[in-house]
Short mmCIF file of C-alpha atoms in Angstrom, two decimals:
data_model
loop_
_atom_site.label_atom_id
_atom_site.label_comp_id
_atom_site.label_asym_id
_atom_site.label_seq_id
_atom_site.Cartn_x
_atom_site.Cartn_y
_atom_site.Cartn_z
CA MET O 1 27.89 10.31 73.99
CA ASP O 2 28.12 8.47 70.70
CA PHE O 3 30.07 5.11 71.12
CA LYS O 4 29.54 3.91 67.55
CA LEU O 5 32.85 3.18 65.49
CA THR O 6 33.77 5.32 63.03
CA GLU O 7 33.00 3.93 59.44
CA GLU O 8 37.18 3.05 59.14
CA ARG O 9 37.64 1.50 62.43
CA GLN O 10 33.92 -0.59 61.69
CA MET O 11 35.75 -1.81 58.70
CA LEU O 12 39.06 -2.68 60.50
CA GLN O 13 37.01 -4.61 62.79
CA ASP O 14 35.26 -6.36 60.14
CA GLY O 15 38.16 -7.32 58.17
CA LEU O 16 40.23 -8.34 61.48
CA ARG O 17 37.57 -10.28 62.60
CA ARG O 18 37.02 -12.04 59.43
CA TYR O 19 41.24 -12.64 58.99
CA LEU O 20 41.67 -13.93 62.86
CA ALA O 21 38.43 -16.23 62.48
CA ALA O 22 40.04 -17.96 59.27
CA ASN O 23 43.76 -18.14 60.50
CA VAL O 24 43.70 -18.48 64.48
CA THR O 25 42.76 -22.14 65.67
CA PRO O 26 43.25 -23.84 69.00
CA GLU O 27 45.77 -26.45 66.78
CA GLY O 28 47.17 -23.43 65.64
CA ILE O 29 47.77 -21.89 68.99
CA ARG O 30 49.36 -25.25 70.59
CA GLN O 31 51.51 -25.57 67.70
CA THR O 32 52.92 -22.03 68.47
CA ASP O 33 53.34 -22.90 71.62
CA GLU O 34 55.04 -25.86 71.09
CA ASN O 35 57.19 -24.59 68.14
CA GLY O 36 60.37 -23.11 70.34
CA THR O 37 60.10 -19.21 69.83
CA GLY O 38 55.77 -18.74 70.94
CA LEU O 39 55.91 -16.94 67.38
CA ASP O 40 53.55 -17.63 64.48
CA THR O 41 55.37 -15.86 61.64
CA ALA O 42 52.79 -16.32 59.03
CA LEU O 43 50.19 -14.96 61.31
CA TRP O 44 52.50 -11.70 62.22
CA GLN O 45 53.01 -11.26 58.30
CA GLY O 46 49.41 -11.56 57.46
CA LEU O 47 48.73 -8.67 60.54
CA THR O 48 51.51 -6.16 58.91
CA ASP O 49 49.97 -6.98 55.31
CA MET O 50 46.76 -5.64 57.12
CA GLY O 51 48.65 -2.35 58.05
CA LEU O 52 48.26 -3.40 62.12
CA PRO O 53 51.57 -2.18 63.14
CA GLY O 54 50.98 1.26 61.49
CA ALA O 55 47.48 1.39 62.88
CA MET O 56 49.18 1.30 66.35
CA LEU O 57 51.08 4.69 65.89
CA PRO O 58 49.86 8.31 65.24
CA GLU O 59 50.88 10.02 62.04
CA GLU O 60 52.83 12.45 62.82
CA HIS O 61 55.03 9.55 64.41
CA GLY O 62 54.86 7.72 60.88
CA GLY O 63 52.07 5.57 61.58
CA PHE O 64 48.34 6.09 60.20
CA GLY O 65 46.34 5.53 63.41
CA GLY O 66 47.14 5.45 66.73
CA GLY O 67 44.20 6.72 68.64
CA GLY O 68 42.75 5.07 71.88
CA PHE O 69 40.23 3.73 70.00
CA ASP O 70 42.54 2.21 67.14
CA ILE O 71 44.34 0.35 70.12
CA MET O 72 40.95 -0.52 71.19
CA VAL O 73 39.53 -2.23 68.16
CA VAL O 74 42.37 -3.96 67.41
CA PHE O 75 43.19 -6.00 70.70
CA GLU O 76 39.38 -6.75 71.48
CA GLU O 77 39.74 -8.41 68.31
CA LEU O 78 43.12 -10.41 68.66
CA GLY O 79 41.78 -11.12 72.43
CA ARG O 80 38.57 -12.69 71.09
CA ALA O 81 40.65 -14.94 69.04
CA GLY O 82 43.08 -15.72 71.25
CA ALA O 83 45.81 -15.12 69.11
CA VAL O 84 49.46 -14.41 70.28
CA THR O 85 51.25 -11.87 68.75
CA PRO O 86 54.42 -9.21 69.44
CA LEU O 87 52.09 -6.36 68.27
CA ILE O 88 52.05 -4.66 72.00
CA GLU O 89 55.79 -5.04 72.41
CA THR O 90 56.97 -4.28 68.89
CA ALA O 91 54.19 -1.31 67.68
CA VAL O 92 52.81 -0.07 70.66
CA LEU O 93 55.85 0.16 73.17
CA ALA O 94 58.85 -0.12 70.90
CA GLY O 95 57.31 1.99 68.12
CA GLY O 96 55.52 4.51 69.97
CA LEU O 97 59.27 5.20 71.64
CA LEU O 98 60.78 5.17 68.61
CA GLY O 99 57.84 7.32 66.88
CA GLU O 100 58.04 10.18 69.55
CA ALA O 101 61.82 10.22 69.19
CA GLY O 102 61.52 11.15 65.64
CA ARG O 103 63.16 7.57 64.62
CA THR O 104 61.41 7.31 60.99
CA GLU O 105 63.54 4.73 59.64
CA GLU O 106 63.22 2.58 62.47
CA VAL O 107 59.21 3.01 62.49
CA GLY O 108 59.12 2.60 58.92
CA ASP O 109 60.87 -0.83 59.47
CA ILE O 110 58.28 -1.81 62.31
CA ILE O 111 55.40 -1.06 60.10
CA ASP O 112 56.94 -3.20 57.56
CA GLY O 113 56.84 -6.20 60.15
CA ARG O 114 60.41 -5.99 61.82
CA LEU O 115 60.13 -7.25 65.25
CA VAL O 116 61.30 -5.33 68.19
CA ALA O 117 61.38 -5.83 71.78
CA PHE O 118 61.22 -3.15 74.60
CA ALA O 119 63.29 -4.19 77.55
CA HIS O 120 62.58 -2.08 80.31
CA GLY O 121 61.44 -4.23 83.58
CA GLU O 122 64.28 -5.23 85.68
CA PRO O 123 64.63 -8.09 88.24
CA ALA O 124 63.90 -5.39 91.47
CA SER O 125 61.69 -3.06 89.42
CA ARG O 126 58.44 -5.07 89.95
CA TYR O 127 55.98 -3.25 88.41
CA ASP O 128 58.01 0.87 89.31
CA LEU O 129 58.58 2.41 85.69
CA ASN O 130 61.04 4.87 87.34
CA ARG O 131 63.52 2.10 88.99
CA VAL O 132 66.28 1.19 86.63
CA GLN O 133 69.47 -0.04 87.38
CA THR O 134 70.90 -0.89 84.04
CA ARG O 135 73.52 1.67 83.57
CA ALA O 136 74.84 3.30 80.35
CA GLU O 137 78.38 5.02 80.51
CA ARG O 138 79.79 7.03 77.68
CA THR O 139 82.78 5.80 76.01
CA GLY O 140 85.15 7.71 73.49
CA ASP O 141 82.68 6.60 70.56
CA GLY O 142 79.41 5.58 71.90
CA TRP O 143 78.25 3.75 75.02
CA HIS O 144 78.43 1.03 76.98
CA LEU O 145 75.54 -0.91 78.73
CA THR O 146 75.84 -3.14 82.01
CA GLY O 147 72.77 -4.45 83.78
CA ARG O 148 69.85 -6.98 83.46
CA LYS O 149 66.21 -6.92 82.41
CA ALA O 150 63.64 -9.43 83.25
CA VAL O 151 60.40 -10.81 81.40
CA VAL O 152 61.20 -9.24 77.79
CA HIS O 153 58.33 -10.38 75.89
CA HIS O 154 59.23 -11.60 72.41
CA ALA O 155 62.76 -10.79 72.96
CA SER O 156 64.34 -13.77 71.32
CA ALA O 157 62.14 -13.52 68.06
CA ALA O 158 63.60 -9.49 67.85
CA ASP O 159 66.31 -8.40 66.04
CA THR O 160 66.86 -5.30 67.94
CA LEU O 161 65.95 -4.36 71.48
CA VAL O 162 64.47 -0.63 72.76
CA VAL O 163 66.49 -0.86 76.12
CA SER O 164 66.16 1.51 79.03
CA ALA O 165 69.73 2.41 81.23
CA ARG O 166 70.32 4.98 83.72
CA THR O 167 72.84 7.70 82.66
CA SER O 168 72.52 9.64 85.61
CA GLY O 169 70.65 9.72 89.22
CA ASP O 170 69.78 7.13 91.92
CA ALA O 171 68.07 3.84 91.04
CA ASP O 172 64.36 5.37 91.65
CA ALA O 173 64.76 8.57 89.94
CA GLU O 174 62.64 9.36 87.21
CA ALA O 175 65.66 11.90 85.93
CA GLY O 176 68.41 10.09 84.36
CA ILE O 177 67.04 7.29 82.01
CA SER O 178 67.57 7.07 78.44
CA LEU O 179 66.53 4.74 75.64
CA PHE O 180 69.18 2.88 73.36
CA LEU O 181 68.54 0.62 70.26
CA VAL O 182 70.44 -2.43 71.22
CA PRO O 183 71.29 -5.40 68.48
CA ALA O 184 69.54 -8.47 69.91
CA ASP O 185 72.88 -10.41 68.78
CA ALA O 186 74.65 -8.19 71.46
CA VAL O 187 73.23 -9.35 74.58
CA GLN O 188 72.62 -12.56 76.27
CA LEU O 189 69.17 -14.13 76.23
CA ARG O 190 67.71 -16.38 78.45
CA ASP O 191 64.37 -17.34 77.04
CA TYR O 192 61.16 -19.43 78.11
CA PRO O 193 57.89 -20.15 77.33
CA VAL O 194 55.07 -17.73 79.06
CA TYR O 195 51.65 -19.30 80.38
CA GLY O 196 48.95 -18.08 78.10
CA GLY O 197 51.50 -18.10 75.37
CA GLY O 198 54.30 -16.45 73.83
CA HIS O 199 57.70 -16.28 75.04
CA ALA O 200 59.80 -13.93 77.00
CA ALA O 201 63.59 -13.81 78.24
CA GLU O 202 65.72 -12.65 81.00
CA VAL O 203 68.61 -10.29 79.28
CA ALA O 204 72.13 -9.73 80.52
CA LEU O 205 73.78 -6.64 79.18
CA ASP O 206 77.65 -6.21 78.86
CA CYS O 207 77.70 -4.57 75.46
CA SER O 208 78.84 -1.84 73.96
CA VAL O 209 76.75 0.64 71.08
CA PRO O 210 77.47 3.65 68.99
CA ALA O 211 76.27 7.24 70.07
CA ALA O 212 73.87 6.97 67.50
CA ALA O 213 72.11 4.10 69.43
CA LEU O 214 70.60 6.87 71.62
CA VAL O 215 67.20 7.48 71.43
CA ALA O 216 65.82 10.83 71.84
CA GLU O 217 67.48 13.28 74.47
CA GLU O 218 70.10 12.07 77.01
CA GLY O 219 68.22 11.38 80.37
CA LYS O 220 64.80 12.20 79.56
CA ALA O 221 62.93 9.17 78.55
CA PHE O 222 60.58 8.58 81.66
CA PRO O 223 57.47 10.73 80.41
CA MET O 224 57.97 8.82 76.96
CA ILE O 225 58.41 5.58 78.51
CA GLU O 226 55.18 6.50 80.66
CA ARG O 227 53.14 7.57 77.87
CA ALA O 228 53.76 4.08 76.21
CA ASN O 229 53.12 2.08 79.33
CA ALA O 230 49.70 3.70 79.29
CA ARG O 231 48.88 2.42 75.70
CA ALA O 232 50.22 -0.45 76.27
CA ALA O 233 48.08 -1.25 79.11
CA ALA O 234 45.28 0.17 77.53
CA ALA O 235 45.92 -2.14 74.73
CA GLN O 236 46.18 -5.41 77.48
CA CYS O 237 42.96 -4.20 79.05
CA ALA O 238 41.13 -4.13 75.31
CA GLU O 239 42.53 -7.66 74.77
CA ALA O 240 41.09 -8.88 77.91
CA LEU O 241 37.75 -7.65 76.94
CA GLY O 242 38.19 -9.69 73.87
CA LEU O 243 39.27 -12.84 75.86
CA MET O 244 36.26 -12.34 78.17
CA GLU O 245 33.84 -12.13 75.31
CA THR O 246 34.73 -15.30 73.78
CA ILE O 247 34.77 -17.13 77.57
CA LYS O 248 31.27 -15.67 77.67
CA SER O 249 30.40 -16.97 74.44
CA LEU O 250 31.76 -20.52 75.11
CA THR O 251 30.41 -20.64 78.70
CA VAL O 252 26.46 -20.12 77.22
CA ASP O 253 27.02 -22.27 74.60
CA TYR O 254 28.15 -24.87 76.82
CA LEU O 255 24.96 -24.42 79.54
CA ARG O 256 22.61 -24.70 76.33
CA GLN O 257 24.00 -28.13 75.35
CA ARG O 258 24.88 -30.03 78.55
CA ARG O 259 22.21 -31.77 79.81
CA GLN O 260 21.31 -32.94 83.49
CA PHE O 261 18.40 -34.47 84.68
CA GLY O 262 16.35 -34.35 81.05
CA GLN O 263 17.54 -30.64 80.66
CA PRO O 264 20.07 -27.90 79.27
CA ILE O 265 22.05 -26.95 82.68
CA GLY O 266 21.33 -23.52 81.58
CA LYS O 267 17.88 -23.74 82.62
CA PHE O 268 19.05 -24.13 86.35
CA GLN O 269 18.13 -21.05 88.34
CA ALA O 270 21.65 -20.93 90.26
CA LEU O 271 23.72 -20.65 86.77
CA GLN O 272 21.66 -18.29 85.00
CA HIS O 273 22.37 -16.07 88.48
CA ARG O 274 26.05 -16.72 88.14
CA MET O 275 26.05 -16.11 84.05
CA ALA O 276 24.14 -12.93 84.53
CA ASP O 277 26.37 -11.74 87.38
CA MET O 278 29.38 -12.21 84.74
CA LEU O 279 27.64 -10.51 81.98
CA ILE O 280 27.18 -7.36 84.11
CA GLU O 281 30.94 -7.32 85.34
CA ILE O 282 32.12 -7.48 81.27
CA GLU O 283 29.82 -4.73 80.80
CA GLN O 284 31.38 -2.58 83.13
CA ALA O 285 34.82 -3.92 81.92
CA ARG O 286 33.93 -2.56 78.53
CA SER O 287 32.92 0.89 80.10
CA ALA O 288 36.29 1.27 81.77
CA VAL O 289 38.07 0.41 78.69
CA ILE O 290 36.35 2.89 76.71
CA ASN O 291 36.67 5.26 79.51
CA LEU O 292 40.43 4.64 79.51
CA CYS O 293 40.93 4.91 75.45
CA GLY O 294 39.35 8.13 75.65
CA HIS O 295 41.58 9.74 78.30
CA LEU O 296 45.01 8.37 76.43
CA ALA O 297 45.56 11.79 75.33
CA SER O 298 44.86 13.32 78.14
CA GLY O 299 47.45 15.14 80.71
CA ALA O 300 49.69 12.89 82.46
CA GLY O 301 47.94 13.08 85.86
CA GLU O 302 44.31 12.26 84.45
CA ARG O 303 45.60 9.59 82.32
CA GLU O 304 47.54 7.70 84.78
CA LEU O 305 44.39 7.85 86.98
CA HIS O 306 42.39 6.18 84.48
CA VAL O 307 45.10 3.78 83.61
CA SER O 308 45.05 2.30 87.31
CA ALA O 309 41.28 2.37 87.62
CA THR O 310 41.04 0.55 84.71
CA LYS O 311 43.65 -2.29 85.23
CA ASN O 312 42.46 -2.54 88.87
CA LEU O 313 38.88 -3.48 87.62
CA ILE O 314 39.94 -5.61 84.56
CA GLY O 315 42.43 -7.52 86.96
CA ARG O 316 39.23 -8.24 89.17
CA VAL O 317 36.65 -9.15 86.56
CA GLY O 318 39.04 -11.57 84.64
CA LYS O 319 39.56 -13.61 87.52
CA LEU O 320 35.96 -13.65 88.36
CA VAL O 321 35.46 -14.46 84.49
CA ALA O 322 37.96 -17.47 84.51
CA GLU O 323 37.13 -19.09 87.45
CA GLU O 324 33.24 -18.77 86.66
CA ALA O 325 33.64 -20.18 83.23
CA ILE O 326 35.63 -22.89 84.37
CA GLN O 327 33.49 -24.08 87.45
CA MET O 328 30.74 -23.61 85.19
CA HIS O 329 32.30 -26.07 82.74
CA GLY O 330 33.48 -28.23 85.43
CA GLY O 331 36.10 -30.92 84.49
CA ILE O 332 36.48 -30.28 80.65
CA GLY O 333 37.43 -26.49 81.37
CA MET O 334 40.53 -27.33 82.55
CA THR O 335 41.42 -29.70 79.53
CA GLN O 336 44.52 -29.16 76.93
CA GLU O 337 41.89 -29.99 74.27
CA TYR O 338 39.22 -27.19 74.97
CA ALA O 339 39.30 -24.06 73.74
CA LEU O 340 38.27 -22.32 77.32
CA GLY O 341 41.71 -23.48 78.54
CA HIS O 342 43.87 -21.23 76.61
CA PHE O 343 41.56 -18.57 76.84
CA ALA O 344 41.11 -18.31 80.57
CA LYS O 345 45.00 -19.13 80.93
CA ARG O 346 45.66 -15.70 79.02
CA LEU O 347 43.25 -13.81 80.79
CA THR O 348 44.87 -14.83 83.99
CA MET O 349 48.61 -13.49 83.04
CA VAL O 350 46.71 -10.15 81.96
CA ASP O 351 46.75 -9.12 85.55
CA HIS O 352 50.47 -9.94 85.72
CA ARG O 353 51.52 -7.25 83.26
CA PHE O 354 51.55 -3.19 83.25
CA GLY O 355 51.07 -3.97 87.12
CA ASP O 356 48.71 -6.03 89.06
CA THR O 357 45.31 -5.43 90.79
CA ASP O 358 46.66 -4.91 94.15
CA PHE O 359 49.42 -2.51 92.44
CA HIS O 360 47.03 -0.27 90.41
CA LEU O 361 44.60 0.21 93.74
CA GLU O 362 47.46 1.61 95.63
CA ARG O 363 48.72 3.74 92.73
CA PHE O 364 45.07 4.92 92.44
CA ILE O 365 44.60 5.96 95.88
CA ARG O 366 47.74 7.82 95.90
CA LEU O 367 47.08 9.57 92.31
CA SER O 368 43.92 10.52 93.60
CA ALA O 369 45.44 11.95 97.12
CA ALA O 370 47.97 14.09 95.04
#
């Protein structure tokens, strides 16, 4: 099997790596953490100008990419730089759902840089995509939505939310879930910073929207949400891979520079063994991400099996890489001023989005037995 990038993807990777190297710095990341929104607007505009939102969407949905390996190339570079962006929320999740629903006008706005967040998780849903208690009731000229959404990333920076709500069925039924476009100023937001960068919000809904706010066919959104979630999980895994590569480079450099007993500490065999274990695990993680991105277009059964297998592995490897890097750095690895701290925190948080290690282990066993 040929694992080389196509010429277009190689150009995308090279251009994006150069742009991020010039525009994402530890100082800039710290300033973004403290600016009250968790969003670097200049960086987002630059990524939009490069066409990244459009590159996350297939041509039939209004974009000009959207393949699994397009997602992998872009998010591995974002992870390598430690960049905090709303690309997953806006392009992969909201853009993917709107594109599949044929909402070409909104997709065009996203490609032009409009920020849209996806509000799906709820306080009682944990990682179960089918558990939706938010209700949408039909009114004379539209819908009235009531309920709560939890940990909606970049909600306060978005001007529109794609909200899932139940129009029929029990709280855990796959059938009966619909999607609505809701203006951000029509809901109540409680915004807070997220460990590892960016902001999220708790969303309280008690608002009316017009009939045109219904996205796609009423009550049949669950398969769309599952497909978008699989692509987002792949993006998150690719970002984790990039974070691991930078953590590896920082650690190797530190082992070469830090000296004890008259020699670099990288000369000590115990540390060499620990570093070798880390490198092997990162290569396994790379193979898993490639495998997942190559199966995003497969049928639901096969695709979801790869999602859970990869997310479980990435969670375990990410924990090992973050812990080992900090151990080998010593106290400096925990300081705010040194770059490793941001990368380790962001890598740790990867395990808490789109299902953690334990959730995906149980899900993989259940799907394998089905």
